[in-house]
Every structure is written in structure tokens, then in C-alpha cells.
Coordinates of C-alpha atoms and ligand atoms in Angstrom, one line a residue:
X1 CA 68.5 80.2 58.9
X2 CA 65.0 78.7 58.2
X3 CA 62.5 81.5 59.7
X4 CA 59.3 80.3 57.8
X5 CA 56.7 80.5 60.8
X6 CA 58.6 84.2 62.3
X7 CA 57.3 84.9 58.1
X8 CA 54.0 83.6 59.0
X9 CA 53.1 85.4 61.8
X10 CA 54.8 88.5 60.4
X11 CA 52.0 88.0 57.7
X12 CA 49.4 87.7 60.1
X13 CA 50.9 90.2 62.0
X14 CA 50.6 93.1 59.1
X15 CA 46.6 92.7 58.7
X16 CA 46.0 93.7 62.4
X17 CA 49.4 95.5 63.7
X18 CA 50.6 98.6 61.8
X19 CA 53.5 97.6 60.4
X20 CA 53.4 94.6 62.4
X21 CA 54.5 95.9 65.3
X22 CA 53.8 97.8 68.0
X23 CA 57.0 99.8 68.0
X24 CA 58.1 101.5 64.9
X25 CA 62.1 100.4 64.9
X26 CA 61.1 96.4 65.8
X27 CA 59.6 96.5 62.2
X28 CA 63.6 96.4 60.6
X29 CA 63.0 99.5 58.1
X30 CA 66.8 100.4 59.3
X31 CA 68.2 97.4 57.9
X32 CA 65.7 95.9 55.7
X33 CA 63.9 92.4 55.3
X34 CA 61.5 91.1 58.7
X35 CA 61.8 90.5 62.2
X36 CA 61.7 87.4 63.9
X37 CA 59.3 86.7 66.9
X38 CA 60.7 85.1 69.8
X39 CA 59.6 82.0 71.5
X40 CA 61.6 82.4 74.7
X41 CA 64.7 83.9 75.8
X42 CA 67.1 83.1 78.8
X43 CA 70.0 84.7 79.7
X44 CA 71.9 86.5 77.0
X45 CA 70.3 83.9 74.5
X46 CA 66.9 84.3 72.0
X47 CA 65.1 81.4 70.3
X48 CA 62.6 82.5 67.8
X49 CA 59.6 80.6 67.0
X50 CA 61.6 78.2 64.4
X51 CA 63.9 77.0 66.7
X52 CA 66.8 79.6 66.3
X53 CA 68.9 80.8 68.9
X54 CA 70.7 84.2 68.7
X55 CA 73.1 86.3 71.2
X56 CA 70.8 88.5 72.1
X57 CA 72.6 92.3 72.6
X58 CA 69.5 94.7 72.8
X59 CA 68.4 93.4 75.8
X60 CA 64.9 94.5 75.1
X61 CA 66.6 97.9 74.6
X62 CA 68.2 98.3 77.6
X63 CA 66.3 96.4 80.6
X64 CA 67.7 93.0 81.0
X65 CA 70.9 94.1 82.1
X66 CA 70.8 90.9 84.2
X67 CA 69.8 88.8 81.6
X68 CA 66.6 87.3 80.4
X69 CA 64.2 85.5 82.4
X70 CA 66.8 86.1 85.8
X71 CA 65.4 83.7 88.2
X72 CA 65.1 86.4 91.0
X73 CA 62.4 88.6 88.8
X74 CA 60.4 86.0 87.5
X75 CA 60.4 84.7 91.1
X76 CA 59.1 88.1 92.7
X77 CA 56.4 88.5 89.6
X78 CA 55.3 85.0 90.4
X79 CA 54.7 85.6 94.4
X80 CA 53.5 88.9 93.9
X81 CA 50.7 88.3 91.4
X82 CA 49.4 85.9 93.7
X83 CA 47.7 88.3 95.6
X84 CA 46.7 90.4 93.1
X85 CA 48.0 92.2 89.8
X86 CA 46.6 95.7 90.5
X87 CA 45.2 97.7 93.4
X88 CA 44.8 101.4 92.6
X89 CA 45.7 102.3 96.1
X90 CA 49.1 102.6 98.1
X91 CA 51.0 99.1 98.5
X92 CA 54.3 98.4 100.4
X93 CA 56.3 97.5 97.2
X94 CA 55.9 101.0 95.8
X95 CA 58.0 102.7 99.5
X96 CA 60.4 100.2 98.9
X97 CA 61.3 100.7 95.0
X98 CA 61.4 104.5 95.8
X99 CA 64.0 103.8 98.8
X100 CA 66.0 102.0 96.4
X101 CA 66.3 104.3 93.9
X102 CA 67.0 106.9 96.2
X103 CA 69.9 105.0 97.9
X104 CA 71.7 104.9 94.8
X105 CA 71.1 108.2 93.5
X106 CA 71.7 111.0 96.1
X107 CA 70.2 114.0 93.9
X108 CA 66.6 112.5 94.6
X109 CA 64.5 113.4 97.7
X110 CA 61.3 112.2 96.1
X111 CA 60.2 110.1 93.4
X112 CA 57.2 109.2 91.4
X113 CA 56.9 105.9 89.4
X114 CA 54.8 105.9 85.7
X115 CA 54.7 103.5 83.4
X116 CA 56.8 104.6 81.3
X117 CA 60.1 106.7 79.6
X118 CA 57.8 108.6 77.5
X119 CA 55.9 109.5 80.6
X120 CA 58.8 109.9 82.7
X121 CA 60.0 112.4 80.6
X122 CA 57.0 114.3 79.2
X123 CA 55.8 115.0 83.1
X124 CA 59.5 115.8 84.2
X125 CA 58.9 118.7 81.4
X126 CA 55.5 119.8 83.0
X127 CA 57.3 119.5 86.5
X128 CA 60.4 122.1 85.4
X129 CA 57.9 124.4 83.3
X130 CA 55.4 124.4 86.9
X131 CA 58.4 124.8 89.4
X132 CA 60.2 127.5 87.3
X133 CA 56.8 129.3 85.8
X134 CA 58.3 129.5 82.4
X135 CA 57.5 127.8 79.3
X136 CA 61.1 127.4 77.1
X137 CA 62.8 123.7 77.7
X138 CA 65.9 122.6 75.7
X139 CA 66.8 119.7 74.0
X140 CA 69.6 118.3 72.1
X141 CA 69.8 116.8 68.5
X142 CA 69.6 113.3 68.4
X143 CA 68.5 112.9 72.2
X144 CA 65.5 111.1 72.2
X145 CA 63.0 110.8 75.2
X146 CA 60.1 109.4 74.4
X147 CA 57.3 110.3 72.0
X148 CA 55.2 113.2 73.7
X149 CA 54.4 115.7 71.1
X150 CA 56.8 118.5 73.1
X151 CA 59.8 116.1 72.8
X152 CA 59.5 115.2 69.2
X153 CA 61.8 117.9 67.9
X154 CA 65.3 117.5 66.3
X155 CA 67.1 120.0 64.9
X156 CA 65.7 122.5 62.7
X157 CA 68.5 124.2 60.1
X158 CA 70.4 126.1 63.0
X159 CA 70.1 125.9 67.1
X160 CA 68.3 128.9 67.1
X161 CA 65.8 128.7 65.4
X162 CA 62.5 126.7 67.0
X163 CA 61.9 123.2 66.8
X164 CA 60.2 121.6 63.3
X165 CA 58.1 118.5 64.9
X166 CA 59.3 115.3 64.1
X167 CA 56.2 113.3 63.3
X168 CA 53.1 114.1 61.8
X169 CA 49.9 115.3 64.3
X170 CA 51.9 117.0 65.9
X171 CA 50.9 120.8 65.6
X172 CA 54.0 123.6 65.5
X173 CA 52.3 125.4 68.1
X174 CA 53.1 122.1 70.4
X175 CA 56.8 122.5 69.6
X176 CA 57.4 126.2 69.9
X177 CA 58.5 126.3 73.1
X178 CA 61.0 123.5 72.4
X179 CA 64.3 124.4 71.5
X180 CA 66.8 122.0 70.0
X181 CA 70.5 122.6 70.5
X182 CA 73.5 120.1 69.1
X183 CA 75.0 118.1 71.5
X184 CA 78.7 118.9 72.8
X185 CA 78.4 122.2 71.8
X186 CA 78.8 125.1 74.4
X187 CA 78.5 128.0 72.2
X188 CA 75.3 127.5 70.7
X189 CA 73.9 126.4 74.4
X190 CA 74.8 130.0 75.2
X191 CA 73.5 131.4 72.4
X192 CA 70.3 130.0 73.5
X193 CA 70.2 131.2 76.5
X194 CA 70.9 134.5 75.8
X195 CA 68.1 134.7 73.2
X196 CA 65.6 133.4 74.9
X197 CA 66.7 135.3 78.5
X198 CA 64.4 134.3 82.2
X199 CA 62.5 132.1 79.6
X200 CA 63.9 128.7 79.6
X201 CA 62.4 126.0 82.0
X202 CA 65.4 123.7 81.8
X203 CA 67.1 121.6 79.5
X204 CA 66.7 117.5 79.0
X205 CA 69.7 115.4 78.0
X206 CA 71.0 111.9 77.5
X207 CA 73.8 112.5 79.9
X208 CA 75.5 109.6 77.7
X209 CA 73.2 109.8 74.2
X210 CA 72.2 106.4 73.4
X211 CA 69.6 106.8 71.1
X212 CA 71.5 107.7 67.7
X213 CA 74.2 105.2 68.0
X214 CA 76.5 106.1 71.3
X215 CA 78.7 108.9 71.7
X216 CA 79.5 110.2 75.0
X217 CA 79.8 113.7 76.3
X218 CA 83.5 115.9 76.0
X219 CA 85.5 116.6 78.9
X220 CA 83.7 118.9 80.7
X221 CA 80.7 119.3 78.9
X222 CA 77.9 117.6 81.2
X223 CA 79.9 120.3 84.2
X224 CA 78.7 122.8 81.5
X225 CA 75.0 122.0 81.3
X226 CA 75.7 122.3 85.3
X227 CA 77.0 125.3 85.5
X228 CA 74.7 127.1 82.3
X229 CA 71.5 125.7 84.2
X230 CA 72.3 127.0 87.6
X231 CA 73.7 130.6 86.3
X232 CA 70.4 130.9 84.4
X233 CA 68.0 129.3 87.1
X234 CA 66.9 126.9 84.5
X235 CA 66.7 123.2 85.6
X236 CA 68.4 120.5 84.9
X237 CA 66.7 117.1 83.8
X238 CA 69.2 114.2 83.4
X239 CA 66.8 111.5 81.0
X240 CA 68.7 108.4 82.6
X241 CA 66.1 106.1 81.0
X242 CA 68.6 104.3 79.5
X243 CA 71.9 105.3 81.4
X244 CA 70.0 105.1 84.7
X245 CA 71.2 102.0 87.0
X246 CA 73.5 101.0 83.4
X247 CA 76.3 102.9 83.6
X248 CA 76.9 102.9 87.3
X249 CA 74.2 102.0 89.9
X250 CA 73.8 105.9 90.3
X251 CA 73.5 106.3 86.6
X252 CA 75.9 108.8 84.8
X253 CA 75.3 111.0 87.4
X254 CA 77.6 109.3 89.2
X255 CA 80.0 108.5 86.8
X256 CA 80.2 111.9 85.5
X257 CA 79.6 113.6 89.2
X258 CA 76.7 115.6 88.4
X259 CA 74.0 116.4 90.2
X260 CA 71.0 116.9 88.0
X261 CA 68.1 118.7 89.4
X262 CA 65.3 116.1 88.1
X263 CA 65.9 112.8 86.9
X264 CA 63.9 110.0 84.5
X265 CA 64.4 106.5 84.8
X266 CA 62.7 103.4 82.8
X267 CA 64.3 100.3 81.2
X268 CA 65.7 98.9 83.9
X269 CA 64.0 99.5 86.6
X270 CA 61.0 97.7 85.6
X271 CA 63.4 95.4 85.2
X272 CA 61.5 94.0 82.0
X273 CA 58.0 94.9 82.9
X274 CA 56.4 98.2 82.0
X275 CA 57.5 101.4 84.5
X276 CA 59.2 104.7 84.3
X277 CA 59.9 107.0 86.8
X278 CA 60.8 110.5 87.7
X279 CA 62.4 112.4 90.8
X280 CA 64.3 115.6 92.2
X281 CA 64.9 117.7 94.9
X282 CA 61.7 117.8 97.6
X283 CA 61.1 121.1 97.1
X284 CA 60.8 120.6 92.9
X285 CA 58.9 117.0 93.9
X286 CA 56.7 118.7 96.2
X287 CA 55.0 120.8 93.7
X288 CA 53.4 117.8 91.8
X289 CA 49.7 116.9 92.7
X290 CA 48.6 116.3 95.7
X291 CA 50.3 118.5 97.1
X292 CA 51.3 121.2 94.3
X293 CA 49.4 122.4 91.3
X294 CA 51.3 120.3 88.7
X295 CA 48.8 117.4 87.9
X296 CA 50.1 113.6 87.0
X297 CA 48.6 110.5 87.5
X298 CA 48.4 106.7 86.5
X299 CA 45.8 104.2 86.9
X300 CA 48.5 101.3 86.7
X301 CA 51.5 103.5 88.3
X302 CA 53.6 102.2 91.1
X303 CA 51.4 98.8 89.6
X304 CA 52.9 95.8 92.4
X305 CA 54.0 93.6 89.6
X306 CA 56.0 96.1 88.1
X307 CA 57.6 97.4 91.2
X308 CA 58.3 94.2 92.3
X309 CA 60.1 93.1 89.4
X310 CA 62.0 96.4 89.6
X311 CA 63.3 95.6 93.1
X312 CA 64.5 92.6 92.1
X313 CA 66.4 93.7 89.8
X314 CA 67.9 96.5 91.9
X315 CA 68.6 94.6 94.6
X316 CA 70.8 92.7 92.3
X317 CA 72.5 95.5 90.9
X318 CA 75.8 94.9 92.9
X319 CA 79.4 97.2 92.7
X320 CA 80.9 93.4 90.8
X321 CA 77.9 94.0 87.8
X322 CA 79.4 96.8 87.0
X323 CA 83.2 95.2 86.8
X324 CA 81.7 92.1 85.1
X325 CA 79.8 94.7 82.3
X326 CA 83.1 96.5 82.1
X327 CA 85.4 93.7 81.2
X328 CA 83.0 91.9 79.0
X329 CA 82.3 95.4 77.7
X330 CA 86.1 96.0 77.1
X331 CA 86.7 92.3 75.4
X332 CA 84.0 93.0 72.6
X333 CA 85.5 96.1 71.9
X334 CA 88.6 94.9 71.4
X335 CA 87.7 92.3 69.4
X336 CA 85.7 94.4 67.5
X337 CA 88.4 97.1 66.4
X338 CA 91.1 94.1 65.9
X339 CA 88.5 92.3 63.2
X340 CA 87.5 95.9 61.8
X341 CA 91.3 96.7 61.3
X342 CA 92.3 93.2 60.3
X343 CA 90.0 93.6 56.9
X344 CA 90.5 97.2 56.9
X345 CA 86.9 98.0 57.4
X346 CA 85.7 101.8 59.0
X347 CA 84.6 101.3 62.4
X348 CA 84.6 103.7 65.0
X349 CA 83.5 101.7 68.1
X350 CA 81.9 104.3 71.2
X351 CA 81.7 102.4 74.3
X352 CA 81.2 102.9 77.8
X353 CA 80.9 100.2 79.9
X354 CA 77.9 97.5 78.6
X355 CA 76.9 100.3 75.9
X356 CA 78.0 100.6 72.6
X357 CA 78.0 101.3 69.3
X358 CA 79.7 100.7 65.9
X359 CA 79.8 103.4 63.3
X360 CA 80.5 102.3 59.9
X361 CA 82.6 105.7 59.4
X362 CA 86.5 106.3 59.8
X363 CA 86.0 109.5 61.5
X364 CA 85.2 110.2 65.6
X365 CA 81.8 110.6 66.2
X366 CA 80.6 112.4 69.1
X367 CA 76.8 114.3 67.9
X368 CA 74.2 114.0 65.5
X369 CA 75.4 115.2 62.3
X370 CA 78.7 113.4 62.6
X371 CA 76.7 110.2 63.1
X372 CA 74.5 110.7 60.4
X373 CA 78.0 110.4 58.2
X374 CA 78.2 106.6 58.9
X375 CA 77.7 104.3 56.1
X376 CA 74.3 102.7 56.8
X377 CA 74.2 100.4 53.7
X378 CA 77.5 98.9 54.9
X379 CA 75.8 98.6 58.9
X380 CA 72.6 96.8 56.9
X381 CA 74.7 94.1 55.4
X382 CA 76.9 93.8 58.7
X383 CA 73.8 93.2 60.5
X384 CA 72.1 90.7 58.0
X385 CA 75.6 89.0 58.1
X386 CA 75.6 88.7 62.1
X387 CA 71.8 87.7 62.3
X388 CA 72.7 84.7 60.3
X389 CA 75.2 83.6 62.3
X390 CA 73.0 84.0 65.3
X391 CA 74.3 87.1 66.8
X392 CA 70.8 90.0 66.8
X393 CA 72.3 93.9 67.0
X394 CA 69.7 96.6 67.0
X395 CA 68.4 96.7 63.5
X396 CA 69.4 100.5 63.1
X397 CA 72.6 101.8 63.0
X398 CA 71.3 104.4 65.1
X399 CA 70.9 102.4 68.3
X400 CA 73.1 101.7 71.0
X401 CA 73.6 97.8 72.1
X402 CA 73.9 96.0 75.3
X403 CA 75.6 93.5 77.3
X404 CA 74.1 91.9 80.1
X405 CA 75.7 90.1 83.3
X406 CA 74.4 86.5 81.4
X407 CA 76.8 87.2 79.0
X408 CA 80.2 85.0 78.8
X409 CA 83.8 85.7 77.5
X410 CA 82.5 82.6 75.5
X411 CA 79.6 84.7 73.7
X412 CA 81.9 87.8 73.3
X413 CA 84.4 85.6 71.9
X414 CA 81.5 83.8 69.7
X415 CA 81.0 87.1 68.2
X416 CA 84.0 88.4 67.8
X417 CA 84.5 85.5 65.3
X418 CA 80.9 86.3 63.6
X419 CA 82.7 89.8 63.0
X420 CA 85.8 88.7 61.5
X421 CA 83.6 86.5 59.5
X422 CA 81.2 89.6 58.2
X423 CA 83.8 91.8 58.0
X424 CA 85.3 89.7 55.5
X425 CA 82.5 89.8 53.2
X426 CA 81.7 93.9 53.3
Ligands
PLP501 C1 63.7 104.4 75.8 C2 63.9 105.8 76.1 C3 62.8 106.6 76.4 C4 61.4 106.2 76.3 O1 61.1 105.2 77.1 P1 59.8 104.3 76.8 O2 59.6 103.4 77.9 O3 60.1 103.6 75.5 O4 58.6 105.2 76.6 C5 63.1 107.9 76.9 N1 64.4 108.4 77.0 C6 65.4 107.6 76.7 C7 66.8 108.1 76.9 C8 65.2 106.3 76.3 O5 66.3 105.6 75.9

């Protein structure tokens, strides 16, 4: 594939951008060599700037789960900016987005749009730290929810010992009230608890953690974090950024029957413009300001092109999405574990529904440090090998993928052969 102008403007890109880009993982570090820039993109298809097209399955990490440019979202942008991109007072889109969300998840009474996961997330915290009056919140290895300096933690060298930060600028002090746990673990949850007793705010999960690859939660294990959280008055925040209105149209929460006590939404709900959003019970809602003492705000929040794109895409978000996702879903991983057997290749494929994941490992993988065992030099050259034949994974082995509802049997079937070819050549 000829990408000589994506190399251009990458160029360009490098003297004004850090990195080039304005989010870290764009920049291809995981898998080496550059990223293309995109021209356009329509339904589950990409053209860069030289003309090449590509089956596009990061959905711009999770929002398009319609597709890009769906007709109904660029519609509702179009008509709403018409009158106006941004009012900084109360309009009528905002009341309706938040009745929609509500309808489909039952464990919110109130919720407040942001602009953002990272924001969703990093105010949900001050919310369960205000309501409950202590300081301690847990989080899992490997979860990741946004870049707030409280949040940047993975695990130090056991799950009891406090957080390390994960970037740089970020001061210790900032982290010490974080705790980080491993994922599908009970024990050392309770071990937690116990040493840190009346202490802990709550814990934030991935219900399903898409962030290092995919692996989904054990039997039982989300009833757990239930269960711990309620015996310990400690709440529970369900980070649905990604799983939110993807899994189910009530999120893992309903799939899993949980009912968390604050949720966090983004990705989709903007449906491809910039929002995030976080809700609960009245009584936890209740104590943000105006009304409590727990302070949050947004100049562009509830923003009417935002909202408006996110209805659209809500109010499209019927029960036969979710059977389309889940037998497109269900082809590709077939395909996938046929090809990877056929040449004898490693793959353990996680799925549920239109996420997904292929480890390059011959072993189950359901936390962090079993993940960190796949074979990312293998995943690099899979990747490079897919690109070229036009079909654009996450460019980390660490990230989950998505199907959309633009996507055909045709393009699974498409890639399915662009495995069988790769695989070949590992
Ligand atoms: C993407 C993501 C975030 C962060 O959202 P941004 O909009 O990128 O700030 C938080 N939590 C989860 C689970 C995510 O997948």
C-alpha cells in the first residue's frame, strides 16, 4: 500500500503534535512504523488520505457502534447546529439524553453529562469519596478509566501495597489513597478491605475489562464486588465507558444483572462527538453541586451538538443491534480460531458480543498478568500483515476491537481470509 501523503503529514504532524498525535496509542508505538490519517470513513469502511480503504474495527475506540458517518447522527448534528453550537444554559436536548439513558439503565435516578470518560470517571470518584466521607477507592490492574492523576495507578508488587503512579507529574501523595487490586481475584479484594477497614470509598471496575485486551469477569465475580461493596458500605462504580450501551443497551449491568451504585458512560453516547457521563441513585446524585457540596462543572457539558448526536445514536440502539453484533460477533470468532488452528498459531480469542480480543498466547487469559504473557512481537507482525491487506486492528495488543452494525458477513468473511493469509506467514 502506497501511504506517501499519510507520511507527509505525519512529518508535518511531529513538529507541532507530540508525537504527532493527540492521543498517545494513535502514535503505533505498540506495533511499530506510522499511522495513517483518514480522509473519510463510512460505515465499517476507512479511506486514508492516499486513497486506501481499510475495515475499520476500532470504531474510533468504541463509539461508532452504528457505523461511521450513520445518516441519522450526521442528520441531528446538521439541524441542531443550525441554531447554535453552544449555549451555557439549560436546553431541551440535555432532558431528553438523560431520559434515555435512564430508560435503559434502571440503577440511575439522575445523571450528569461531561465531556468526557476521563471526566466521567475522575468526578464519579469525587462523588463516592463526598457521599461516603472517606478517602480510600479501589481499582483493578489493567482497568483503565481515564487519565486523572488518582486513576493512573496499576499494580504495584502485591495488592496491598499503595498504588505507584503510572505516569510522570503525577505526585505519590495523589495516588495514596488508590488502591489497586488484580482483577478476578476475591481473596485479595478481601484482603483489602480488611486492611484498610470503614476507609474505602468504593471500588471502580471495567465490569467487562477492555482496555488490556478483553477478558471478561468469572462466574460470579461481578456478584462479588456486589456483595463486598454493600457488606462494607463502600460504593460501587461500574466504568461502562466502553461496555455502556455495547454489550446490551443496559450495558453489562444488564447482562451480568448487577446493580452498580454509580455508573460512567462515554464512547457511545456521544455517539462520535465528545461527551461522557455519570449517574446513580438520587440520593448519591443529589449530593453533587447545586444542590450538595460535591463541586463539578463544564463550560461545554450537556453541549446541544453532542447530546444530540448521542440521542441519535440511542434511539437507534434497538434489541435486533444487539443480535446483529452477536452473530457477526460469533462468525469472526469462528473464523478466527479455525485460521489460528489451521496454521497452528497461539490464539486465545475473548469475545463478548461486538468486543474482542486476540491474544497471541496458548494459555486462557482472564487479568493483567496473564495478558501480559501474550506474544506481542508475533501480534506486531499480525497487525502489519492485516493493515496491508486493508483490514486496521487496534495497534496494541492491549486493546479490545469492535464491530459495528455496518459491518457485513461479507467484511467478516473478507477478514477471515486476511487471517488465514497472515497467519500463514507468522
Ligand atoms: C475510553 C475509556 C475511558 C476514558 O474515556 P475518554 O473519553 O478517552 O476520556 C474511561 N474508561 C474506560 C473503560 C474507557 O474505555
Amino acid at each position: 500500500m502506497n501511504r506517501t501523503i499519510s507520511e507527509q503529514l505525519f512529518a508535518s504532524a511531529l513538529k507541532s503534535i507530540p508525537g504527532g498525535v493527540n492521543s498517545p496509542v494513535r502514535a503505533f508505538r505498540g506495533v511499530g512504523g506510522q499511522p495513517f490519517f483518514v480522509e473519510k470513513a463510512a460505515g465499517s469502511h476507512l479511506t486514508d488520505v492516499d486513497g486506501n480503504d481499510y475495515i475499520d474495527y476500532v470504531c474510533t475506540w468504541g463509539p461508532a457502534i452504528h457505523g461511521h458517518a450513520f445518516s441519522p447522527i450526521i442528520k441531528a448534528v446538521q439541524n441542531t447546529a443550525e441554531n447554535g453550537t453552544s449555549f451555557g444554559i439549560p436546553n431541551r436536548l440535555e432532558v431528553r439524553m438523560a431520559e434515555l439513558v435512564k430508560e435503559a439503565v434502571p440503577s440511575i435516578g439522575k445523571i450528569r453529562f461531561c465531556n468526557s470518560g476521563t471526566e466521567a470517571t475522575m468526578s464519579a470518584i469525587r462523588l463516592a469519596r463526598g457521599f461516603t466521607g472517606r478517602n480510600k477507592i479501589i481499582k483493578f490492574d489493567g482497568c483503565y478509566h481515564g487519565h486523572a492523576d488518582s486513576l493512573l495507578v496499576k499494580a504495584g508488587s502485591g495488592a496491598l501495597t499503595f498504588g505507584h503512579p503510572d505516569s510522570a507529574g503525577v505526585p505519590a501523595s495523589f495516588t495514596q489513597h488508590t488502591l489497586v487490586a488484580p482483577f478476578n481475584d476475591p481473596q485479595a479484594l478481601r484482603e483489602l478491605f480488611a486492611a484498610n477497614k470503614n476507609d474505602i470509598a468504593g471500588i471502580i471496575v471495567e465490569p467487562v475489562p477492555g482496555n488490556a485486551g478483553l477478558y471478561l469477569p468469572e462466574s460470579g465475580y461481578l456478584e462479588f464486588l456486589r456483595t463486598v461493596c454493600s457488606e462494607e458500605g463502600a460504593l460501587l462504580i461500574f466504568d461502562e465507558v466502553m461496555t455502556g450501551f455495547r454489550l446490551a443497551r443496559g450495558g453489562a449491568q444488564e447482562l451480568f444483572g448487577i446493580r452498580p451504585d454509580i455508573s460512567c458512560f462515554g464512547k457511545i453516547i456521544g455517539g462520535g462527538l465528545p461527551v461522557g457521563a455519570f449517574g446513580g441513585r438520587n440520593e448519591i446524585m443529589d449530593k453533587l453541586a447545586p444542590l450538595g457540596p460535591v463541586y463539578q462543572a463544564g463550560t461545554l457539558s450537556g453541549n446541544p451538538l453532542a447530546m444530540a448526536a448521542g440521542i441519535a445514536a440511542l434511539e437507534n440502539l434497538t434489541p435486533e443491534v444487539y443480535k446483529t453484533l452477536e452473530v457477526l460477533g460469533a462468525s469472526l470468532e469462528s473464523g478466527m480460531k479455525t485460521a489460528a488452528a489451521r496454521y497452528n498459531i497461539p490464539v486465545q480469542f475473548n469475545r463478548i458480543g461486538s468486543m474482542f480480543c486476540g491474544y497471541f498466547i496458548d494459555r486462557s487469559v482472564k487479568n493483567l498478568g496473564e495478558a501480559m504473557g501474550s506474544d506481542r512481537i508475533k501480534f506486531a507482525k499480525y497487525f502489519h500483515l492485516m493493515l496491508e491487506q486493508g483490514i486496521y486492528f487496534a495497534p496494541s495488543q492491549f486493546e479490545a476491537g469492535f464491530i459495528s452494525t455496518a459491518h457485513t458477513e461479507q467484511d467478516i468473511e473478507k477478514t477471515i481470509e486476511a487471517a488465514n493469509n497472515s497467519f500463514a506467514k507468522l
